[in-house]
Amino acid sequence: VQGEIALLITAMRRTSRYGAHGRHGRHQEDEGDILQSSFFQLKDILNSITELSEIEPNAFLSPFLEVIRSEDTTGPITGLALTSVNKFLSYGLVDPAGDMAAAAIENIADAVTHARFVGTDPSSDEVILMKILYVLRTLLLCPAGVLLTNESVC
């Protein structure tokens, strides 16, 4: 999880360092700072525990889901967050027997189905759309996928 955090923070810094303020100017900078600070808070939490199972899945998923939901992030950064969530699901980091697993799975489904990002070019945007489909596929096939409600699946 810490490796994925580092990847996203680096990508977000690189994007803002080159002045990619997009259509929202200062608002996008503020949102980027908020998104980055949530990753730094998660990093602090992860450094204070010995096992990932000591925290609820939503605690380590939330910053990634915020990036996916943010309309001010670029496609490549949204793609990195989608890839991270896909890895977490593939590696079984959401234990279906956990108390908050159902809520975490629902949050993932909601974030991915409501993904927003700043489009760059059609081919890059299509890659992000494919990543959305991959996460949804993994979500349905992973052990915790049985916790999805009928509403989420439809």
Short mmCIF file of N, CA and C in Angstrom, two decimals:
data_model
loop_
_atom_site.label_atom_id
_atom_site.label_comp_id
_atom_site.label_asym_id
_atom_site.label_seq_id
_atom_site.Cartn_x
_atom_site.Cartn_y
_atom_site.Cartn_z
N VAL A 1 0.85 -1.19 0.00
CA VAL A 1 0.00 0.00 0.00
C VAL A 1 0.89 1.25 0.00
N GLN A 2 1.97 1.20 0.77
CA GLN A 2 2.86 2.37 0.82
C GLN A 2 3.52 2.63 -0.53
N GLY A 3 3.82 1.58 -1.27
CA GLY A 3 4.39 1.75 -2.60
C GLY A 3 3.42 2.45 -3.54
N GLU A 4 2.15 2.09 -3.44
CA GLU A 4 1.13 2.72 -4.28
C GLU A 4 0.93 4.18 -3.88
N ILE A 5 1.03 4.46 -2.59
CA ILE A 5 0.93 5.85 -2.11
C ILE A 5 2.07 6.67 -2.72
N ALA A 6 3.28 6.14 -2.65
CA ALA A 6 4.45 6.85 -3.17
C ALA A 6 4.30 7.12 -4.67
N LEU A 7 3.80 6.14 -5.39
CA LEU A 7 3.60 6.30 -6.84
C LEU A 7 2.63 7.43 -7.14
N LEU A 8 1.52 7.44 -6.44
CA LEU A 8 0.51 8.47 -6.70
C LEU A 8 0.98 9.85 -6.28
N ILE A 9 1.62 9.96 -5.13
CA ILE A 9 2.11 11.26 -4.68
C ILE A 9 3.13 11.81 -5.68
N THR A 10 4.03 10.95 -6.14
CA THR A 10 5.03 11.37 -7.12
C THR A 10 4.37 11.86 -8.40
N ALA A 11 3.39 11.12 -8.89
CA ALA A 11 2.70 11.51 -10.12
C ALA A 11 1.94 12.82 -9.93
N MET A 12 1.32 12.99 -8.78
CA MET A 12 0.57 14.22 -8.52
C MET A 12 1.51 15.42 -8.42
N ARG A 13 2.64 15.23 -7.78
CA ARG A 13 3.62 16.32 -7.68
C ARG A 13 4.18 16.69 -9.05
N ARG A 14 4.47 15.67 -9.84
CA ARG A 14 5.03 15.91 -11.16
C ARG A 14 4.04 16.69 -12.02
N THR A 15 2.78 16.35 -11.93
CA THR A 15 1.75 17.03 -12.70
C THR A 15 1.65 18.49 -12.28
N SER A 16 1.62 18.75 -10.97
CA SER A 16 1.48 20.13 -10.51
C SER A 16 2.77 20.92 -10.68
N ARG A 17 3.91 20.24 -10.65
CA ARG A 17 5.19 20.92 -10.80
C ARG A 17 5.32 21.55 -12.18
N TYR A 18 4.75 20.91 -13.19
CA TYR A 18 4.84 21.43 -14.54
C TYR A 18 3.73 22.40 -14.87
N GLY A 19 3.00 22.83 -13.85
CA GLY A 19 2.00 23.88 -14.05
C GLY A 19 0.73 23.41 -14.71
N ALA A 20 0.37 22.17 -14.52
CA ALA A 20 -0.86 21.66 -15.12
C ALA A 20 -2.03 22.05 -14.23
N HIS A 21 -2.45 23.30 -14.32
CA HIS A 21 -3.54 23.78 -13.48
C HIS A 21 -4.89 23.50 -14.10
N GLY A 22 -4.91 23.08 -15.33
CA GLY A 22 -6.16 22.70 -15.96
C GLY A 22 -7.15 23.84 -16.05
N ARG A 23 -8.39 23.47 -16.16
CA ARG A 23 -9.43 24.47 -16.40
C ARG A 23 -9.88 25.18 -15.13
N HIS A 24 -9.47 24.67 -13.95
CA HIS A 24 -9.96 25.24 -12.71
C HIS A 24 -8.92 26.07 -11.97
N GLY A 25 -7.74 26.24 -12.53
CA GLY A 25 -6.71 27.08 -11.93
C GLY A 25 -6.40 26.74 -10.49
N ARG A 26 -6.54 27.70 -9.60
CA ARG A 26 -6.19 27.54 -8.19
C ARG A 26 -7.03 26.47 -7.52
N HIS A 27 -8.29 26.31 -7.92
CA HIS A 27 -9.15 25.29 -7.32
C HIS A 27 -8.53 23.91 -7.47
N GLN A 28 -7.97 23.64 -8.64
CA GLN A 28 -7.36 22.33 -8.86
C GLN A 28 -6.14 22.15 -7.96
N GLU A 29 -5.35 23.21 -7.78
CA GLU A 29 -4.21 23.13 -6.87
C GLU A 29 -4.66 22.77 -5.47
N ASP A 30 -5.72 23.44 -4.99
CA ASP A 30 -6.25 23.18 -3.65
C ASP A 30 -6.71 21.74 -3.53
N GLU A 31 -7.44 21.27 -4.53
CA GLU A 31 -7.93 19.89 -4.50
C GLU A 31 -6.76 18.92 -4.49
N GLY A 32 -5.73 19.21 -5.29
CA GLY A 32 -4.55 18.35 -5.31
C GLY A 32 -3.87 18.30 -3.96
N ASP A 33 -3.80 19.45 -3.28
CA ASP A 33 -3.21 19.49 -1.94
C ASP A 33 -4.02 18.65 -0.96
N ILE A 34 -5.34 18.73 -1.06
CA ILE A 34 -6.21 17.94 -0.18
C ILE A 34 -6.01 16.46 -0.45
N LEU A 35 -5.96 16.09 -1.73
CA LEU A 35 -5.76 14.68 -2.08
C LEU A 35 -4.40 14.19 -1.59
N GLN A 36 -3.37 15.00 -1.77
CA GLN A 36 -2.05 14.60 -1.31
C GLN A 36 -2.00 14.49 0.21
N SER A 37 -2.66 15.41 0.91
CA SER A 37 -2.62 15.35 2.38
C SER A 37 -3.31 14.10 2.90
N SER A 38 -4.35 13.62 2.20
CA SER A 38 -5.00 12.38 2.64
C SER A 38 -4.06 11.19 2.47
N PHE A 39 -3.19 11.23 1.46
CA PHE A 39 -2.19 10.17 1.31
C PHE A 39 -1.13 10.25 2.41
N PHE A 40 -0.73 11.46 2.77
CA PHE A 40 0.26 11.62 3.84
C PHE A 40 -0.32 11.15 5.18
N GLN A 41 -1.60 11.43 5.42
CA GLN A 41 -2.24 10.96 6.65
C GLN A 41 -2.29 9.44 6.67
N LEU A 42 -2.62 8.84 5.53
CA LEU A 42 -2.65 7.38 5.45
C LEU A 42 -1.25 6.81 5.69
N LYS A 43 -0.26 7.44 5.14
CA LYS A 43 1.12 6.98 5.34
C LYS A 43 1.48 6.98 6.82
N ASP A 44 1.08 8.03 7.55
CA ASP A 44 1.32 8.10 8.99
C ASP A 44 0.62 6.96 9.72
N ILE A 45 -0.62 6.69 9.33
CA ILE A 45 -1.38 5.59 9.95
C ILE A 45 -0.67 4.27 9.69
N LEU A 46 -0.25 4.04 8.45
CA LEU A 46 0.41 2.78 8.10
C LEU A 46 1.74 2.61 8.83
N ASN A 47 2.42 3.71 9.07
CA ASN A 47 3.69 3.63 9.81
C ASN A 47 3.49 3.34 11.29
N SER A 48 2.27 3.54 11.79
CA SER A 48 2.02 3.32 13.22
C SER A 48 1.45 1.93 13.52
N ILE A 49 1.21 1.12 12.49
CA ILE A 49 0.66 -0.22 12.71
C ILE A 49 1.64 -1.27 12.20
N THR A 50 1.40 -2.52 12.61
CA THR A 50 2.27 -3.60 12.15
C THR A 50 1.61 -4.45 11.08
N GLU A 51 0.29 -4.54 11.11
CA GLU A 51 -0.46 -5.33 10.13
C GLU A 51 -1.55 -4.48 9.51
N LEU A 52 -1.77 -4.64 8.22
CA LEU A 52 -2.81 -3.88 7.53
C LEU A 52 -4.19 -4.22 8.08
N SER A 53 -4.34 -5.43 8.60
CA SER A 53 -5.63 -5.85 9.15
C SER A 53 -6.02 -5.08 10.42
N GLU A 54 -5.10 -4.29 10.97
CA GLU A 54 -5.39 -3.50 12.16
C GLU A 54 -6.27 -2.29 11.86
N ILE A 55 -6.39 -1.94 10.59
CA ILE A 55 -7.25 -0.80 10.22
C ILE A 55 -8.34 -1.29 9.28
N GLU A 56 -9.42 -0.52 9.23
CA GLU A 56 -10.53 -0.87 8.35
C GLU A 56 -10.11 -0.67 6.90
N PRO A 57 -10.66 -1.47 5.99
CA PRO A 57 -10.31 -1.32 4.58
C PRO A 57 -10.59 0.09 4.04
N ASN A 58 -11.67 0.71 4.50
CA ASN A 58 -11.97 2.06 4.02
C ASN A 58 -10.87 3.05 4.38
N ALA A 59 -10.16 2.80 5.47
CA ALA A 59 -9.10 3.71 5.90
C ALA A 59 -7.97 3.77 4.87
N PHE A 60 -7.60 2.60 4.30
CA PHE A 60 -6.51 2.63 3.32
C PHE A 60 -7.02 2.81 1.89
N LEU A 61 -8.30 2.57 1.66
CA LEU A 61 -8.86 2.75 0.32
C LEU A 61 -9.29 4.19 0.03
N SER A 62 -9.73 4.90 1.06
CA SER A 62 -10.33 6.23 0.87
C SER A 62 -9.51 7.21 0.03
N PRO A 63 -8.21 7.40 0.30
CA PRO A 63 -7.47 8.35 -0.53
C PRO A 63 -7.46 7.97 -2.02
N PHE A 64 -7.37 6.68 -2.29
CA PHE A 64 -7.37 6.22 -3.68
C PHE A 64 -8.73 6.46 -4.33
N LEU A 65 -9.79 6.20 -3.57
CA LEU A 65 -11.14 6.41 -4.09
C LEU A 65 -11.44 7.89 -4.29
N GLU A 66 -10.87 8.74 -3.43
CA GLU A 66 -11.04 10.20 -3.60
C GLU A 66 -10.43 10.66 -4.92
N VAL A 67 -9.26 10.11 -5.25
CA VAL A 67 -8.61 10.46 -6.52
C VAL A 67 -9.49 10.02 -7.69
N ILE A 68 -10.04 8.82 -7.59
CA ILE A 68 -10.89 8.30 -8.66
C ILE A 68 -12.13 9.16 -8.84
N ARG A 69 -12.70 9.62 -7.75
CA ARG A 69 -13.92 10.45 -7.81
C ARG A 69 -13.66 11.89 -8.23
N SER A 70 -12.45 12.37 -8.06
CA SER A 70 -12.14 13.79 -8.29
C SER A 70 -12.20 14.13 -9.78
N GLU A 71 -12.95 15.16 -10.08
CA GLU A 71 -13.04 15.60 -11.47
C GLU A 71 -11.85 16.46 -11.88
N ASP A 72 -11.00 16.81 -10.94
CA ASP A 72 -9.86 17.67 -11.23
C ASP A 72 -8.55 16.92 -11.44
N THR A 73 -8.55 15.60 -11.29
CA THR A 73 -7.33 14.85 -11.52
C THR A 73 -7.24 14.48 -13.00
N THR A 74 -6.02 14.33 -13.46
CA THR A 74 -5.82 13.97 -14.86
C THR A 74 -6.09 12.48 -15.06
N GLY A 75 -6.28 12.09 -16.29
CA GLY A 75 -6.53 10.69 -16.61
C GLY A 75 -5.43 9.77 -16.12
N PRO A 76 -4.15 10.09 -16.37
CA PRO A 76 -3.08 9.20 -15.90
C PRO A 76 -3.07 9.00 -14.38
N ILE A 77 -3.36 10.04 -13.62
CA ILE A 77 -3.38 9.91 -12.15
C ILE A 77 -4.58 9.07 -11.73
N THR A 78 -5.73 9.29 -12.36
CA THR A 78 -6.90 8.46 -12.08
C THR A 78 -6.58 7.01 -12.43
N GLY A 79 -5.87 6.81 -13.53
CA GLY A 79 -5.48 5.46 -13.93
C GLY A 79 -4.59 4.78 -12.90
N LEU A 80 -3.66 5.54 -12.31
CA LEU A 80 -2.80 4.98 -11.26
C LEU A 80 -3.62 4.56 -10.05
N ALA A 81 -4.58 5.40 -9.67
CA ALA A 81 -5.43 5.06 -8.52
C ALA A 81 -6.27 3.82 -8.82
N LEU A 82 -6.78 3.72 -10.03
CA LEU A 82 -7.56 2.54 -10.42
C LEU A 82 -6.69 1.28 -10.38
N THR A 83 -5.47 1.39 -10.87
CA THR A 83 -4.54 0.26 -10.85
C THR A 83 -4.24 -0.16 -9.41
N SER A 84 -4.07 0.81 -8.53
CA SER A 84 -3.81 0.52 -7.12
C SER A 84 -4.97 -0.24 -6.49
N VAL A 85 -6.19 0.24 -6.71
CA VAL A 85 -7.37 -0.42 -6.14
C VAL A 85 -7.49 -1.83 -6.72
N ASN A 86 -7.20 -1.98 -8.00
CA ASN A 86 -7.26 -3.30 -8.62
C ASN A 86 -6.26 -4.25 -7.96
N LYS A 87 -5.06 -3.75 -7.66
CA LYS A 87 -4.05 -4.57 -6.97
C LYS A 87 -4.54 -4.96 -5.58
N PHE A 88 -5.10 -4.00 -4.85
CA PHE A 88 -5.57 -4.29 -3.49
C PHE A 88 -6.61 -5.41 -3.51
N LEU A 89 -7.50 -5.36 -4.49
CA LEU A 89 -8.52 -6.40 -4.61
C LEU A 89 -7.90 -7.73 -5.02
N SER A 90 -6.99 -7.69 -5.98
CA SER A 90 -6.34 -8.91 -6.46
C SER A 90 -5.51 -9.58 -5.37
N TYR A 91 -4.87 -8.78 -4.52
CA TYR A 91 -4.04 -9.32 -3.44
C TYR A 91 -4.86 -9.73 -2.22
N GLY A 92 -6.17 -9.53 -2.26
CA GLY A 92 -7.02 -9.93 -1.15
C GLY A 92 -6.88 -9.06 0.08
N LEU A 93 -6.57 -7.78 -0.09
CA LEU A 93 -6.40 -6.90 1.06
C LEU A 93 -7.72 -6.53 1.73
N VAL A 94 -8.83 -6.79 1.05
CA VAL A 94 -10.14 -6.59 1.67
C VAL A 94 -10.65 -7.98 2.05
N ASP A 95 -10.57 -8.29 3.34
CA ASP A 95 -10.99 -9.60 3.85
C ASP A 95 -12.51 -9.65 3.91
N PRO A 96 -13.13 -10.58 3.17
CA PRO A 96 -14.60 -10.64 3.17
C PRO A 96 -15.20 -10.91 4.55
N ALA A 97 -14.40 -11.47 5.46
CA ALA A 97 -14.90 -11.76 6.81
C ALA A 97 -14.79 -10.55 7.74
N GLY A 98 -14.15 -9.49 7.28
CA GLY A 98 -13.97 -8.30 8.11
C GLY A 98 -15.28 -7.57 8.35
N ASP A 99 -15.32 -6.85 9.48
CA ASP A 99 -16.54 -6.13 9.86
C ASP A 99 -16.97 -5.09 8.84
N MET A 100 -16.02 -4.36 8.30
CA MET A 100 -16.34 -3.26 7.39
C MET A 100 -16.08 -3.60 5.92
N ALA A 101 -15.91 -4.87 5.62
CA ALA A 101 -15.59 -5.28 4.25
C ALA A 101 -16.71 -4.93 3.28
N ALA A 102 -17.95 -5.14 3.68
CA ALA A 102 -19.08 -4.84 2.78
C ALA A 102 -19.12 -3.36 2.44
N ALA A 103 -18.90 -2.51 3.43
CA ALA A 103 -18.90 -1.07 3.19
C ALA A 103 -17.75 -0.68 2.26
N ALA A 104 -16.59 -1.30 2.44
CA ALA A 104 -15.44 -1.00 1.58
C ALA A 104 -15.71 -1.40 0.14
N ILE A 105 -16.29 -2.58 -0.03
CA ILE A 105 -16.60 -3.07 -1.38
C ILE A 105 -17.62 -2.15 -2.05
N GLU A 106 -18.62 -1.73 -1.30
CA GLU A 106 -19.63 -0.81 -1.84
C GLU A 106 -18.99 0.53 -2.21
N ASN A 107 -18.07 1.01 -1.37
CA ASN A 107 -17.39 2.28 -1.67
C ASN A 107 -16.56 2.18 -2.94
N ILE A 108 -15.89 1.05 -3.12
CA ILE A 108 -15.11 0.85 -4.35
C ILE A 108 -16.04 0.88 -5.56
N ALA A 109 -17.12 0.11 -5.48
CA ALA A 109 -18.06 0.06 -6.61
C ALA A 109 -18.61 1.44 -6.93
N ASP A 110 -18.96 2.20 -5.89
CA ASP A 110 -19.50 3.54 -6.10
C ASP A 110 -18.47 4.47 -6.73
N ALA A 111 -17.26 4.46 -6.20
CA ALA A 111 -16.21 5.36 -6.72
C ALA A 111 -15.88 5.04 -8.17
N VAL A 112 -15.74 3.76 -8.47
CA VAL A 112 -15.34 3.37 -9.82
C VAL A 112 -16.45 3.65 -10.83
N THR A 113 -17.69 3.43 -10.44
CA THR A 113 -18.78 3.72 -11.37
C THR A 113 -19.05 5.21 -11.52
N HIS A 114 -18.52 6.02 -10.61
CA HIS A 114 -18.66 7.48 -10.70
C HIS A 114 -17.31 8.15 -10.94
N ALA A 115 -16.39 7.44 -11.56
CA ALA A 115 -15.05 7.98 -11.81
C ALA A 115 -15.14 9.21 -12.71
N ARG A 116 -14.33 10.21 -12.36
CA ARG A 116 -14.26 11.44 -13.15
C ARG A 116 -12.80 11.82 -13.29
N PHE A 117 -12.46 12.39 -14.42
CA PHE A 117 -11.09 12.84 -14.63
C PHE A 117 -11.04 13.84 -15.77
N VAL A 118 -9.96 14.61 -15.80
CA VAL A 118 -9.75 15.58 -16.86
C VAL A 118 -9.24 14.82 -18.07
N GLY A 119 -9.99 14.83 -19.15
CA GLY A 119 -9.59 14.13 -20.36
C GLY A 119 -8.40 14.79 -21.02
N THR A 120 -7.57 13.97 -21.64
CA THR A 120 -6.41 14.52 -22.35
C THR A 120 -6.54 14.26 -23.84
N ASP A 121 -6.48 13.01 -24.23
CA ASP A 121 -6.71 12.68 -25.62
C ASP A 121 -7.51 11.38 -25.67
N PRO A 122 -8.23 11.15 -26.77
CA PRO A 122 -9.14 10.00 -26.82
C PRO A 122 -8.49 8.65 -26.51
N SER A 123 -7.29 8.40 -27.00
CA SER A 123 -6.68 7.09 -26.76
C SER A 123 -6.30 6.92 -25.28
N SER A 124 -5.79 7.97 -24.65
CA SER A 124 -5.46 7.89 -23.22
C SER A 124 -6.72 7.73 -22.38
N ASP A 125 -7.77 8.43 -22.77
CA ASP A 125 -9.03 8.34 -22.03
C ASP A 125 -9.62 6.94 -22.13
N GLU A 126 -9.45 6.30 -23.29
CA GLU A 126 -9.95 4.93 -23.46
C GLU A 126 -9.21 3.96 -22.56
N VAL A 127 -7.92 4.20 -22.34
CA VAL A 127 -7.14 3.35 -21.43
C VAL A 127 -7.72 3.44 -20.03
N ILE A 128 -8.10 4.63 -19.59
CA ILE A 128 -8.68 4.82 -18.26
C ILE A 128 -10.02 4.10 -18.18
N LEU A 129 -10.81 4.19 -19.23
CA LEU A 129 -12.10 3.49 -19.25
C LEU A 129 -11.90 1.98 -19.17
N MET A 130 -10.86 1.46 -19.81
CA MET A 130 -10.56 0.02 -19.71
C MET A 130 -10.15 -0.34 -18.28
N LYS A 131 -9.39 0.53 -17.64
CA LYS A 131 -8.98 0.27 -16.26
C LYS A 131 -10.20 0.24 -15.34
N ILE A 132 -11.17 1.09 -15.61
CA ILE A 132 -12.42 1.07 -14.84
C ILE A 132 -13.08 -0.29 -14.99
N LEU A 133 -13.14 -0.80 -16.22
CA LEU A 133 -13.75 -2.11 -16.46
C LEU A 133 -12.96 -3.22 -15.76
N TYR A 134 -11.63 -3.13 -15.76
CA TYR A 134 -10.81 -4.14 -15.09
C TYR A 134 -11.08 -4.15 -13.58
N VAL A 135 -11.20 -2.98 -12.99
CA VAL A 135 -11.48 -2.92 -11.54
C VAL A 135 -12.85 -3.53 -11.26
N LEU A 136 -13.84 -3.19 -12.08
CA LEU A 136 -15.18 -3.75 -11.87
C LEU A 136 -15.16 -5.27 -12.03
N ARG A 137 -14.41 -5.77 -12.99
CA ARG A 137 -14.30 -7.22 -13.20
C ARG A 137 -13.64 -7.87 -11.98
N THR A 138 -12.54 -7.29 -11.52
CA THR A 138 -11.84 -7.83 -10.35
C THR A 138 -12.74 -7.78 -9.12
N LEU A 139 -13.49 -6.70 -9.00
CA LEU A 139 -14.41 -6.54 -7.87
C LEU A 139 -15.44 -7.67 -7.85
N LEU A 140 -15.95 -8.03 -9.00
CA LEU A 140 -16.94 -9.11 -9.08
C LEU A 140 -16.33 -10.48 -8.82
N LEU A 141 -15.07 -10.67 -9.22
CA LEU A 141 -14.46 -11.99 -9.13
C LEU A 141 -13.65 -12.24 -7.86
N CYS A 142 -13.31 -11.20 -7.12
CA CYS A 142 -12.51 -11.39 -5.91
C CYS A 142 -13.37 -12.00 -4.80
N PRO A 143 -12.75 -12.61 -3.80
CA PRO A 143 -13.52 -13.22 -2.71
C PRO A 143 -14.49 -12.25 -2.02
N ALA A 144 -14.10 -11.00 -1.87
CA ALA A 144 -14.97 -10.01 -1.22
C ALA A 144 -16.11 -9.55 -2.13
N GLY A 145 -16.06 -9.94 -3.39
CA GLY A 145 -17.09 -9.56 -4.34
C GLY A 145 -18.47 -10.08 -3.99
N VAL A 146 -18.52 -11.15 -3.20
CA VAL A 146 -19.82 -11.70 -2.79
C VAL A 146 -20.58 -10.72 -1.90
N LEU A 147 -19.89 -9.72 -1.38
CA LEU A 147 -20.52 -8.73 -0.50
C LEU A 147 -21.22 -7.61 -1.27
N LEU A 148 -21.05 -7.58 -2.59
CA LEU A 148 -21.72 -6.56 -3.40
C LEU A 148 -23.23 -6.76 -3.34
N THR A 149 -23.94 -5.66 -3.26
CA THR A 149 -25.41 -5.75 -3.29
C THR A 149 -25.87 -5.87 -4.74
N ASN A 150 -27.10 -6.32 -4.91
CA ASN A 150 -27.67 -6.41 -6.25
C ASN A 150 -27.67 -5.05 -6.94
N GLU A 151 -27.94 -4.01 -6.17
CA GLU A 151 -27.96 -2.65 -6.71
C GLU A 151 -26.60 -2.25 -7.26
N SER A 152 -25.54 -2.61 -6.56
CA SER A 152 -24.19 -2.26 -7.02
C SER A 152 -23.82 -3.01 -8.29
N VAL A 153 -24.24 -4.25 -8.37
CA VAL A 153 -23.91 -5.06 -9.54
C VAL A 153 -24.67 -4.57 -10.77
N CYS A 154 -25.89 -4.16 -10.57
CA CYS A 154 -26.69 -3.69 -11.71
C CYS A 154 -26.34 -2.27 -12.03
#
